[in-house]
């Protein structure tokens, strides 16, 4: 039996509904209406664990390709600036664009609380699939979408035309928002940020929402919905969803020199570095050392601070772990202190954390806004 695009879209909608999504029939109808195959082109990347392998529509055959398109999966379309269609073969590197898995596209739209008549600013057009979902729900005129990469933006514009959508498309840095369309009822970012850009606050109406993942140079992530009050302060709690996006390009971590471990000062650790494998502990570590990268060394972990060159690395010592710290920032002390605060609070999941954002200051807090808090880099 062959499966048509229409039946596969219905199947995808059933799958999302089965998970408690699409309660609003307007979102269900968007999932059923938008043909995702138009946004993926003829080639996408699939990871073989080490490299990104281009997978072609003609290699799979029409029906298998369509099944792949309608799986609830993120399909990477660009790696280190090379599109899947241009890749000569498998590539190493990191994804720089993708079509986000449909459940997450809908999760963010639903979280934003978008209603009929709202105007939305999307950051990260990518393939245009999520933009088309918004257009179906709100109408073309109410949707603004910004893409940083000019070539991707041009391809997305064509995809959207093919799907019969004509939103307001902008090529540029979405961290500046798009003043031309303000004020918006919601900002939805399909790339992650280290801090909330002030422009998003300025371009949002009072009571409007920002839905984004907050990430950083350790690549820990948290999904949050912030609501703007009349004083210009945005507040919200993390949802606890274990999802992540690629960092907004201007927020990407700079390249660092090869890591050479220095002996530095040594002591026994109070916690095992294995703790950092947990979603929330990883996030806490990133809050404590926001300009540090986290590297798994095979023998423990290393924290390498891109701003100061400080480093901390752990090694097993027979009974537990020893940490070596070198440079102006005692990275492991900072991380361990933050982890201690979190553990004293009962090691709660990410829903115990929230954020307060003003034009000048951004903090992530634990428990409530007056509880322990960490300042995000500005
Ligand atoms: C995960 S993809 C977007 C997925 C898209 N929503 C979809 O469904 O196809 C993230 C996109 O954000 C874009 N991006 C990264 N930094 C950006 C920025 N500062 N402004 C606008 N777009 C940005 C990337 O080029 C990439 O295309």
mmCIF file of C-alpha atoms and ligand atoms in Angstrom:
data_model
loop_
_atom_site.group_PDB
_atom_site.id
_atom_site.type_symbol
_atom_site.label_atom_id
_atom_site.label_comp_id
_atom_site.label_asym_id
_atom_site.label_seq_id
_atom_site.Cartn_x
_atom_site.Cartn_y
_atom_site.Cartn_z
ATOM 1 C CA UNK A 1 0.000 0.000 0.000
ATOM 2 C CA UNK A 2 1.428 3.397 -0.916
ATOM 3 C CA UNK A 3 1.127 6.358 1.448
ATOM 4 C CA UNK A 4 0.311 9.750 0.060
ATOM 5 C CA UNK A 5 1.601 12.991 1.516
ATOM 6 C CA UNK A 6 -1.934 13.790 2.719
ATOM 7 C CA UNK A 7 -2.316 10.562 4.683
ATOM 8 C CA UNK A 8 1.175 10.881 6.137
ATOM 9 C CA UNK A 9 0.342 14.422 7.309
ATOM 10 C CA UNK A 10 -2.807 13.109 8.976
ATOM 11 C CA UNK A 11 -0.717 10.367 10.573
ATOM 12 C CA UNK A 12 1.735 12.961 11.888
ATOM 13 C CA UNK A 13 -1.142 15.041 13.277
ATOM 14 C CA UNK A 14 -2.562 11.915 15.000
ATOM 15 C CA UNK A 15 0.847 11.180 16.471
ATOM 16 C CA UNK A 16 1.191 14.713 17.894
ATOM 17 C CA UNK A 17 -2.399 14.675 19.156
ATOM 18 C CA UNK A 18 -1.685 11.331 20.860
ATOM 19 C CA UNK A 19 1.052 13.119 22.802
ATOM 20 C CA UNK A 20 -1.335 15.813 23.996
ATOM 21 C CA UNK A 21 -0.496 18.377 21.317
ATOM 22 C CA UNK A 22 -2.821 20.076 18.783
ATOM 23 C CA UNK A 23 -5.680 20.562 21.254
ATOM 24 C CA UNK A 24 -6.534 23.661 19.224
ATOM 25 C CA UNK A 25 -8.011 22.360 15.932
ATOM 26 C CA UNK A 26 -6.409 25.283 14.066
ATOM 27 C CA UNK A 27 -2.943 23.857 14.800
ATOM 28 C CA UNK A 28 -4.078 20.396 13.730
ATOM 29 C CA UNK A 29 -5.313 21.804 10.474
ATOM 30 C CA UNK A 30 -1.923 23.548 9.934
ATOM 31 C CA UNK A 31 -0.041 20.249 10.394
ATOM 32 C CA UNK A 32 -2.446 18.515 8.013
ATOM 33 C CA UNK A 33 -2.136 21.277 5.416
ATOM 34 C CA UNK A 34 1.595 22.094 5.186
ATOM 35 C CA UNK A 35 3.505 19.705 2.904
ATOM 36 C CA UNK A 36 6.850 19.282 4.674
ATOM 37 C CA UNK A 37 8.402 17.686 1.573
ATOM 38 C CA UNK A 38 8.339 21.083 -0.157
ATOM 39 C CA UNK A 39 10.697 22.435 2.519
ATOM 40 C CA UNK A 40 13.286 19.670 2.551
ATOM 41 C CA UNK A 41 14.327 19.788 -1.106
ATOM 42 C CA UNK A 42 15.827 16.596 -2.528
ATOM 43 C CA UNK A 43 18.691 16.001 -0.084
ATOM 44 C CA UNK A 44 19.108 16.110 3.703
ATOM 45 C CA UNK A 45 21.913 15.054 6.032
ATOM 46 C CA UNK A 46 21.784 12.009 8.303
ATOM 47 C CA UNK A 47 24.388 11.421 11.000
ATOM 48 C CA UNK A 48 26.383 8.182 10.902
ATOM 49 C CA UNK A 49 27.741 8.993 14.375
ATOM 50 C CA UNK A 50 30.908 10.659 13.116
ATOM 51 C CA UNK A 51 29.927 12.498 9.931
ATOM 52 C CA UNK A 52 26.931 13.940 8.128
ATOM 53 C CA UNK A 53 25.936 11.779 5.204
ATOM 54 C CA UNK A 54 23.757 13.264 2.425
ATOM 55 C CA UNK A 55 20.599 11.197 1.835
ATOM 56 C CA UNK A 56 18.934 11.756 -1.550
ATOM 57 C CA UNK A 57 15.298 11.407 -2.481
ATOM 58 C CA UNK A 58 16.133 9.402 -5.645
ATOM 59 C CA UNK A 59 18.362 7.050 -3.643
ATOM 60 C CA UNK A 60 15.485 6.137 -1.301
ATOM 61 C CA UNK A 61 12.548 6.170 -3.676
ATOM 62 C CA UNK A 62 9.484 8.373 -3.370
ATOM 63 C CA UNK A 63 7.568 6.464 -0.724
ATOM 64 C CA UNK A 64 10.446 5.878 1.689
ATOM 65 C CA UNK A 65 11.503 9.502 1.259
ATOM 66 C CA UNK A 66 7.998 10.704 2.145
ATOM 67 C CA UNK A 67 7.913 8.467 5.230
ATOM 68 C CA UNK A 68 11.230 9.987 6.282
ATOM 69 C CA UNK A 69 9.907 13.516 5.669
ATOM 70 C CA UNK A 70 6.878 12.888 7.899
ATOM 71 C CA UNK A 71 8.759 11.226 10.736
ATOM 72 C CA UNK A 72 8.858 13.500 13.770
ATOM 73 C CA UNK A 73 12.567 14.125 13.266
ATOM 74 C CA UNK A 74 14.835 17.100 12.772
ATOM 75 C CA UNK A 75 16.447 16.904 9.332
ATOM 76 C CA UNK A 76 19.751 18.720 9.016
ATOM 77 C CA UNK A 77 19.969 20.661 5.751
ATOM 78 C CA UNK A 78 23.263 22.559 6.180
ATOM 79 C CA UNK A 79 26.564 21.627 7.857
ATOM 80 C CA UNK A 80 29.194 24.318 8.441
ATOM 81 C CA UNK A 81 27.522 26.442 5.776
ATOM 82 C CA UNK A 82 27.404 23.643 3.126
ATOM 83 C CA UNK A 83 23.910 22.680 2.047
ATOM 84 C CA UNK A 84 22.992 19.010 1.721
ATOM 85 C CA UNK A 85 22.402 19.512 -2.025
ATOM 86 C CA UNK A 86 25.990 20.772 -2.487
ATOM 87 C CA UNK A 87 27.739 18.211 -0.278
ATOM 88 C CA UNK A 88 30.188 16.081 -2.304
ATOM 89 C CA UNK A 89 29.841 13.242 0.258
ATOM 90 C CA UNK A 90 29.785 12.719 4.040
ATOM 91 C CA UNK A 91 31.036 15.772 5.964
ATOM 92 C CA UNK A 92 32.418 16.290 9.464
ATOM 93 C CA UNK A 93 31.305 19.453 11.255
ATOM 94 C CA UNK A 94 28.315 20.899 12.994
ATOM 95 C CA UNK A 95 24.793 21.546 11.721
ATOM 96 C CA UNK A 96 24.127 25.186 10.818
ATOM 97 C CA UNK A 97 20.530 24.756 9.629
ATOM 98 C CA UNK A 98 17.778 22.170 9.754
ATOM 99 C CA UNK A 99 14.066 21.556 9.539
ATOM 100 C CA UNK A 100 13.021 21.329 13.177
ATOM 101 C CA UNK A 101 11.045 18.254 14.238
ATOM 102 C CA UNK A 102 7.339 19.056 13.834
ATOM 103 C CA UNK A 103 6.441 18.286 17.468
ATOM 104 C CA UNK A 104 8.862 20.984 18.628
ATOM 105 C CA UNK A 105 7.637 23.505 16.018
ATOM 106 C CA UNK A 106 4.109 22.999 17.347
ATOM 107 C CA UNK A 107 5.212 22.852 20.990
ATOM 108 C CA UNK A 108 6.767 26.318 20.703
ATOM 109 C CA UNK A 109 3.803 27.784 18.836
ATOM 110 C CA UNK A 110 1.411 26.383 21.443
ATOM 111 C CA UNK A 111 3.621 27.563 24.304
ATOM 112 C CA UNK A 112 3.620 31.096 22.871
ATOM 113 C CA UNK A 113 -0.159 31.095 23.338
ATOM 114 C CA UNK A 114 -0.692 32.409 19.825
ATOM 115 C CA UNK A 115 -4.291 33.272 18.949
ATOM 116 C CA UNK A 116 -6.210 34.438 15.901
ATOM 117 C CA UNK A 117 -5.202 38.000 14.986
ATOM 118 C CA UNK A 118 -1.722 37.820 16.602
ATOM 119 C CA UNK A 119 1.437 39.043 14.891
ATOM 120 C CA UNK A 120 4.516 36.885 15.330
ATOM 121 C CA UNK A 121 8.231 37.411 14.813
ATOM 122 C CA UNK A 122 10.107 34.180 14.117
ATOM 123 C CA UNK A 123 13.895 34.121 14.411
ATOM 124 C CA UNK A 124 15.513 31.490 12.145
ATOM 125 C CA UNK A 125 13.478 30.836 8.984
ATOM 126 C CA UNK A 126 15.639 27.814 8.143
ATOM 127 C CA UNK A 127 13.773 25.732 5.563
ATOM 128 C CA UNK A 128 10.565 27.751 6.038
ATOM 129 C CA UNK A 129 8.498 24.822 7.416
ATOM 130 C CA UNK A 130 7.760 26.423 10.797
ATOM 131 C CA UNK A 131 7.067 29.738 9.036
ATOM 132 C CA UNK A 132 4.484 28.012 6.843
ATOM 133 C CA UNK A 133 2.806 26.491 9.912
ATOM 134 C CA UNK A 134 2.512 30.004 11.395
ATOM 135 C CA UNK A 135 1.192 31.394 8.079
ATOM 136 C CA UNK A 136 -1.488 28.721 7.954
ATOM 137 C CA UNK A 137 -2.626 29.626 11.476
ATOM 138 C CA UNK A 138 -2.332 33.433 11.366
ATOM 139 C CA UNK A 139 -2.281 34.474 7.717
ATOM 140 C CA UNK A 140 0.775 35.617 5.737
ATOM 141 C CA UNK A 141 0.654 39.275 6.775
ATOM 142 C CA UNK A 142 0.871 38.461 10.485
ATOM 143 C CA UNK A 143 4.077 36.435 10.159
ATOM 144 C CA UNK A 144 7.579 37.948 10.116
ATOM 145 C CA UNK A 145 10.565 35.641 9.856
ATOM 146 C CA UNK A 146 14.263 36.549 9.966
ATOM 147 C CA UNK A 147 17.065 34.354 8.601
ATOM 148 C CA UNK A 148 20.755 35.173 9.035
ATOM 149 C CA UNK A 149 22.062 33.189 6.058
ATOM 150 C CA UNK A 150 21.184 34.806 2.720
ATOM 151 C CA UNK A 151 21.341 31.579 0.671
ATOM 152 C CA UNK A 152 19.080 29.740 3.130
ATOM 153 C CA UNK A 153 16.684 32.692 3.179
ATOM 154 C CA UNK A 154 16.418 32.622 -0.647
ATOM 155 C CA UNK A 155 15.734 28.859 -0.656
ATOM 156 C CA UNK A 156 13.135 29.212 2.110
ATOM 157 C CA UNK A 157 11.437 32.037 0.193
ATOM 158 C CA UNK A 158 11.097 29.713 -2.830
ATOM 159 C CA UNK A 159 9.792 26.848 -0.658
ATOM 160 C CA UNK A 160 7.214 29.167 0.893
ATOM 161 C CA UNK A 161 6.072 30.410 -2.528
ATOM 162 C CA UNK A 162 5.733 26.785 -3.677
ATOM 163 C CA UNK A 163 3.540 26.150 -0.635
ATOM 164 C CA UNK A 164 1.408 29.194 -1.446
ATOM 165 C CA UNK A 165 2.651 31.297 1.513
ATOM 166 C CA UNK A 166 3.931 34.859 1.364
ATOM 167 C CA UNK A 167 5.003 35.969 4.863
ATOM 168 C CA UNK A 168 7.258 38.956 5.576
ATOM 169 C CA UNK A 169 10.743 37.519 5.120
ATOM 170 C CA UNK A 170 13.824 39.347 6.319
ATOM 171 C CA UNK A 171 17.489 38.510 5.760
ATOM 172 C CA UNK A 172 19.541 39.675 8.714
ATOM 173 C CA UNK A 173 20.449 39.158 12.324
ATOM 174 C CA UNK A 174 17.345 38.154 14.242
ATOM 175 C CA UNK A 175 19.054 39.198 17.492
ATOM 176 C CA UNK A 176 18.101 42.706 16.375
ATOM 177 C CA UNK A 177 14.520 41.605 15.812
ATOM 178 C CA UNK A 178 12.747 43.431 13.019
ATOM 179 C CA UNK A 179 11.551 46.905 14.055
ATOM 180 C CA UNK A 180 9.656 47.261 10.756
ATOM 181 C CA UNK A 181 6.951 44.828 11.932
ATOM 182 C CA UNK A 182 6.759 45.792 15.632
ATOM 183 C CA UNK A 183 4.917 45.504 17.924
ATOM 184 C CA UNK A 184 4.626 41.725 17.995
ATOM 185 C CA UNK A 185 2.405 39.555 20.142
ATOM 186 C CA UNK A 186 5.080 36.863 20.269
ATOM 187 C CA UNK A 187 8.709 36.241 19.388
ATOM 188 C CA UNK A 188 9.602 32.610 18.678
ATOM 189 C CA UNK A 189 13.261 31.712 18.223
ATOM 190 C CA UNK A 190 14.188 28.531 16.387
ATOM 191 C CA UNK A 191 17.830 29.143 17.221
ATOM 192 C CA UNK A 192 19.153 29.293 20.803
ATOM 193 C CA UNK A 193 20.451 32.391 22.568
ATOM 194 C CA UNK A 194 22.968 32.967 25.393
ATOM 195 C CA UNK A 195 20.982 35.994 26.546
ATOM 196 C CA UNK A 196 17.692 37.538 25.490
ATOM 197 C CA UNK A 197 18.339 40.400 23.037
ATOM 198 C CA UNK A 198 16.979 43.720 24.334
ATOM 199 C CA UNK A 199 15.471 44.367 20.874
ATOM 200 C CA UNK A 200 13.011 41.509 21.462
ATOM 201 C CA UNK A 201 11.736 43.289 24.581
ATOM 202 C CA UNK A 202 11.456 46.616 22.767
ATOM 203 C CA UNK A 203 9.544 45.106 19.841
ATOM 204 C CA UNK A 204 7.055 43.098 21.918
ATOM 205 C CA UNK A 205 3.723 44.463 23.136
ATOM 206 C CA UNK A 206 3.060 44.504 26.887
ATOM 207 C CA UNK A 207 1.770 41.059 27.803
ATOM 208 C CA UNK A 208 3.434 39.512 24.739
ATOM 209 C CA UNK A 209 5.586 36.394 24.997
ATOM 210 C CA UNK A 210 9.054 35.260 23.998
ATOM 211 C CA UNK A 211 9.543 31.537 23.446
ATOM 212 C CA UNK A 212 13.143 30.466 23.061
ATOM 213 C CA UNK A 213 15.789 28.058 24.188
ATOM 214 C CA UNK A 214 18.483 29.567 26.381
ATOM 215 C CA UNK A 215 21.807 27.879 25.760
ATOM 216 C CA UNK A 216 25.501 28.727 26.024
ATOM 217 C CA UNK A 217 29.025 27.622 25.302
ATOM 218 C CA UNK A 218 28.666 24.326 27.207
ATOM 219 C CA UNK A 219 25.695 23.630 24.876
ATOM 220 C CA UNK A 220 23.346 23.010 27.798
ATOM 221 C CA UNK A 221 19.816 24.151 27.000
ATOM 222 C CA UNK A 222 16.471 25.133 28.508
ATOM 223 C CA UNK A 223 13.164 26.027 26.861
ATOM 224 C CA UNK A 224 11.390 29.035 28.353
ATOM 225 C CA UNK A 225 8.364 31.252 27.840
ATOM 226 C CA UNK A 226 8.863 34.823 29.057
ATOM 227 C CA UNK A 227 6.020 37.306 29.361
ATOM 228 C CA UNK A 228 6.653 41.052 29.144
ATOM 229 C CA UNK A 229 5.062 43.300 31.782
ATOM 230 C CA UNK A 230 4.195 47.015 31.542
ATOM 231 C CA UNK A 231 7.506 48.037 33.130
ATOM 232 C CA UNK A 232 9.451 46.335 30.355
ATOM 233 C CA UNK A 233 10.547 43.308 32.414
ATOM 234 C CA UNK A 234 10.113 39.810 31.020
ATOM 235 C CA UNK A 235 9.725 36.867 33.382
ATOM 236 C CA UNK A 236 9.053 33.187 33.079
ATOM 237 C CA UNK A 237 9.903 29.658 34.131
ATOM 238 C CA UNK A 238 11.712 26.979 32.181
ATOM 239 C CA UNK A 239 9.370 24.298 30.876
ATOM 240 C CA UNK A 240 11.609 21.303 31.560
ATOM 241 C CA UNK A 241 11.456 20.098 27.946
ATOM 242 C CA UNK A 242 14.764 18.426 27.066
ATOM 243 C CA UNK A 243 15.143 20.163 23.722
ATOM 244 C CA UNK A 244 17.906 22.166 22.143
ATOM 245 C CA UNK A 245 18.599 24.302 19.084
ATOM 246 C CA UNK A 246 21.771 25.436 17.381
ATOM 247 C CA UNK A 247 23.055 28.722 18.839
ATOM 248 C CA UNK A 248 22.212 31.958 17.029
ATOM 249 C CA UNK A 249 25.233 32.601 14.872
ATOM 250 C CA UNK A 250 26.446 35.765 16.665
ATOM 251 C CA UNK A 251 26.151 33.850 19.973
ATOM 252 C CA UNK A 252 28.262 30.887 18.835
ATOM 253 C CA UNK A 253 31.340 30.199 20.904
ATOM 254 C CA UNK A 254 34.571 31.432 19.361
ATOM 255 C CA UNK A 255 37.127 28.835 18.258
ATOM 256 C CA UNK A 256 39.642 27.972 20.950
ATOM 257 C CA UNK A 257 43.215 26.760 20.856
ATOM 258 C CA UNK A 258 44.007 23.046 21.300
ATOM 259 C CA UNK A 259 43.599 22.029 24.945
ATOM 260 C CA UNK A 260 46.857 21.209 26.741
ATOM 261 C CA UNK A 261 46.204 20.252 30.375
ATOM 262 C CA UNK A 262 48.233 22.319 32.886
ATOM 263 C CA UNK A 263 48.928 20.829 36.337
ATOM 264 C CA UNK A 264 47.669 24.033 38.093
ATOM 265 C CA UNK A 265 46.495 23.737 41.695
ATOM 266 C CA UNK A 266 44.926 20.420 42.631
ATOM 267 C CA UNK A 267 42.362 19.176 45.138
ATOM 268 C CA UNK A 268 39.817 16.389 45.476
ATOM 269 C CA UNK A 269 36.448 17.156 43.910
ATOM 270 C CA UNK A 270 33.308 17.295 46.034
ATOM 271 C CA UNK A 271 31.155 15.879 43.231
ATOM 272 C CA UNK A 272 31.792 13.436 40.433
ATOM 273 C CA UNK A 273 32.207 14.997 36.975
ATOM 274 C CA UNK A 274 29.698 12.329 35.806
ATOM 275 C CA UNK A 275 27.031 14.549 37.381
ATOM 276 C CA UNK A 276 27.425 16.913 34.411
ATOM 277 C CA UNK A 277 25.887 14.231 32.142
ATOM 278 C CA UNK A 278 22.489 15.118 33.639
ATOM 279 C CA UNK A 279 20.330 17.663 31.778
ATOM 280 C CA UNK A 280 19.796 20.046 34.717
ATOM 281 C CA UNK A 281 23.267 19.704 36.277
ATOM 282 C CA UNK A 282 24.792 20.498 32.880
ATOM 283 C CA UNK A 283 22.585 23.604 32.730
ATOM 284 C CA UNK A 284 23.623 24.656 36.250
ATOM 285 C CA UNK A 285 27.303 24.244 35.327
ATOM 286 C CA UNK A 286 26.810 26.492 32.314
ATOM 287 C CA UNK A 287 25.173 29.164 34.499
ATOM 288 C CA UNK A 288 28.176 29.062 36.824
ATOM 289 C CA UNK A 289 30.832 29.307 34.093
ATOM 290 C CA UNK A 290 29.105 30.989 31.136
ATOM 291 C CA UNK A 291 32.192 31.568 29.007
ATOM 292 C CA UNK A 292 33.545 28.036 29.438
ATOM 293 C CA UNK A 293 33.311 25.092 27.094
ATOM 294 C CA UNK A 294 32.788 21.567 28.505
ATOM 295 C CA UNK A 295 34.871 18.825 26.923
ATOM 296 C CA UNK A 296 34.707 15.108 27.697
ATOM 297 C CA UNK A 297 38.313 13.929 27.806
ATOM 298 C CA UNK A 298 37.690 10.182 28.045
ATOM 299 C CA UNK A 299 39.211 10.359 31.525
ATOM 300 C CA UNK A 300 36.850 12.914 33.030
ATOM 301 C CA UNK A 301 35.918 16.407 31.888
ATOM 302 C CA UNK A 302 37.715 19.640 31.072
ATOM 303 C CA UNK A 303 36.307 23.144 31.400
ATOM 304 C CA UNK A 304 38.062 25.595 29.132
ATOM 305 C CA UNK A 305 37.241 29.270 29.451
ATOM 306 C CA UNK A 306 37.236 30.904 26.033
ATOM 307 C CA UNK A 307 37.377 34.431 27.508
ATOM 308 C CA UNK A 308 40.320 34.063 29.914
ATOM 309 C CA UNK A 309 42.106 30.832 28.962
ATOM 310 C CA UNK A 310 41.386 29.442 32.439
ATOM 311 C CA UNK A 311 41.043 25.680 32.603
ATOM 312 C CA UNK A 312 39.946 22.962 34.997
ATOM 313 C CA UNK A 313 40.210 19.246 34.342
ATOM 314 C CA UNK A 314 39.424 16.165 36.339
ATOM 315 C CA UNK A 315 41.038 12.756 36.576
ATOM 316 C CA UNK A 316 40.231 9.661 38.623
ATOM 317 C CA UNK A 317 42.563 9.243 41.612
ATOM 318 C CA UNK A 318 41.677 5.741 42.747
ATOM 319 C CA UNK A 319 39.128 6.819 45.402
ATOM 320 C CA UNK A 320 37.299 9.593 43.607
ATOM 321 C CA UNK A 321 38.346 12.508 41.464
ATOM 322 C CA UNK A 322 41.060 15.122 41.483
ATOM 323 C CA UNK A 323 40.627 18.483 39.798
ATOM 324 C CA UNK A 324 43.419 20.637 38.385
ATOM 325 C CA UNK A 325 42.624 24.343 38.037
ATOM 326 C CA UNK A 326 44.722 26.930 36.232
ATOM 327 C CA UNK A 327 44.244 30.564 35.180
ATOM 328 C CA UNK A 328 42.407 33.572 36.647
ATOM 329 C CA UNK A 329 38.971 31.851 36.965
ATOM 330 C CA UNK A 330 38.640 28.858 39.339
ATOM 331 C CA UNK A 331 36.122 27.228 36.993
ATOM 332 C CA UNK A 332 35.586 24.015 38.918
ATOM 333 C CA UNK A 333 35.046 25.947 42.194
ATOM 334 C CA UNK A 334 32.347 28.011 40.474
ATOM 335 C CA UNK A 335 30.661 24.957 38.975
ATOM 336 C CA UNK A 336 30.855 22.948 42.185
ATOM 337 C CA UNK A 337 29.452 25.838 44.271
ATOM 338 C CA UNK A 338 26.475 26.180 41.911
ATOM 339 C CA UNK A 339 25.899 22.415 41.924
ATOM 340 C CA UNK A 340 25.972 22.454 45.737
ATOM 341 C CA UNK A 341 23.206 25.108 45.801
ATOM 342 C CA UNK A 342 21.143 23.025 43.387
ATOM 343 C CA UNK A 343 21.698 19.804 45.375
ATOM 344 C CA UNK A 344 20.786 21.563 48.644
ATOM 345 C CA UNK A 345 17.493 22.499 46.970
ATOM 346 C CA UNK A 346 16.886 18.775 46.313
ATOM 347 C CA UNK A 347 18.352 18.571 42.765
ATOM 348 C CA UNK A 348 15.084 19.723 41.160
ATOM 349 C CA UNK A 349 14.515 19.537 37.432
ATOM 350 C CA UNK A 350 14.620 22.590 35.184
ATOM 351 C CA UNK A 351 11.029 23.608 35.965
ATOM 352 C CA UNK A 352 12.338 24.906 39.310
ATOM 353 C CA UNK A 353 14.342 27.556 37.446
ATOM 354 C CA UNK A 354 13.090 30.818 35.994
ATOM 355 C CA UNK A 355 14.392 33.972 34.440
ATOM 356 C CA UNK A 356 13.999 37.715 34.908
ATOM 357 C CA UNK A 357 15.059 39.892 31.999
ATOM 358 C CA UNK A 358 15.331 43.657 31.831
ATOM 359 C CA UNK A 359 17.152 45.793 29.297
ATOM 360 C CA UNK A 360 20.175 45.898 31.602
ATOM 361 C CA UNK A 361 20.247 42.672 33.518
ATOM 362 C CA UNK A 362 19.317 39.037 33.018
ATOM 363 C CA UNK A 363 19.279 36.442 35.749
ATOM 364 C CA UNK A 364 18.338 32.805 35.988
ATOM 365 C CA UNK A 365 17.014 31.982 39.461
ATOM 366 C CA UNK A 366 16.254 28.837 41.377
ATOM 367 C CA UNK A 367 12.933 28.526 43.193
ATOM 368 C CA UNK A 368 11.726 32.135 42.956
ATOM 369 C CA UNK A 369 13.161 35.468 41.759
ATOM 370 C CA UNK A 370 14.579 36.182 45.245
ATOM 371 C CA UNK A 371 16.273 32.781 45.455
ATOM 372 C CA UNK A 372 19.803 31.881 44.384
ATOM 373 C CA UNK A 373 20.524 33.369 41.002
ATOM 374 C CA UNK A 374 23.127 33.558 38.270
ATOM 375 C CA UNK A 375 23.690 36.490 35.916
ATOM 376 C CA UNK A 376 23.737 35.735 32.187
ATOM 377 C CA UNK A 377 26.491 37.257 30.051
ATOM 378 C CA UNK A 378 25.486 40.542 28.381
HETATM 379 C C1 LIG B 1 16.996 25.055 13.489
HETATM 380 S S1 LIG B 1 17.120 26.088 12.117
HETATM 381 C C2 LIG B 1 15.517 26.739 11.859
HETATM 382 C C3 LIG B 1 14.468 25.753 11.583
HETATM 383 C C4 LIG B 1 13.241 26.309 10.948
HETATM 384 N N1 LIG B 1 12.429 26.983 11.890
HETATM 385 C C5 LIG B 1 12.519 25.211 10.201
HETATM 386 O O1 LIG B 1 11.540 24.682 10.702
HETATM 387 O O2 LIG B 1 12.990 24.885 9.126
HETATM 388 C C6 LIG B 1 17.905 27.514 12.823
HETATM 389 C C7 LIG B 1 18.086 28.626 11.835
HETATM 390 O O3 LIG B 1 18.421 29.813 12.534
HETATM 391 C C8 LIG B 1 19.257 30.560 11.687
HETATM 392 N N2 LIG B 1 19.931 31.578 12.496
HETATM 393 C C9 LIG B 1 21.014 31.432 13.288
HETATM 394 N N3 LIG B 1 21.322 32.600 13.864
HETATM 395 C C10 LIG B 1 20.408 33.503 13.441
HETATM 396 C C11 LIG B 1 20.203 34.883 13.688
HETATM 397 N N4 LIG B 1 21.005 35.566 14.503
HETATM 398 N N5 LIG B 1 19.174 35.490 13.054
HETATM 399 C C12 LIG B 1 18.348 34.811 12.239
HETATM 400 N N6 LIG B 1 18.504 33.500 11.953
HETATM 401 C C13 LIG B 1 19.512 32.850 12.563
HETATM 402 C C14 LIG B 1 20.179 29.523 11.087
HETATM 403 O O4 LIG B 1 20.827 30.003 9.936
HETATM 404 C C15 LIG B 1 19.197 28.398 10.820
HETATM 405 O O5 LIG B 1 18.687 28.451 9.537
#
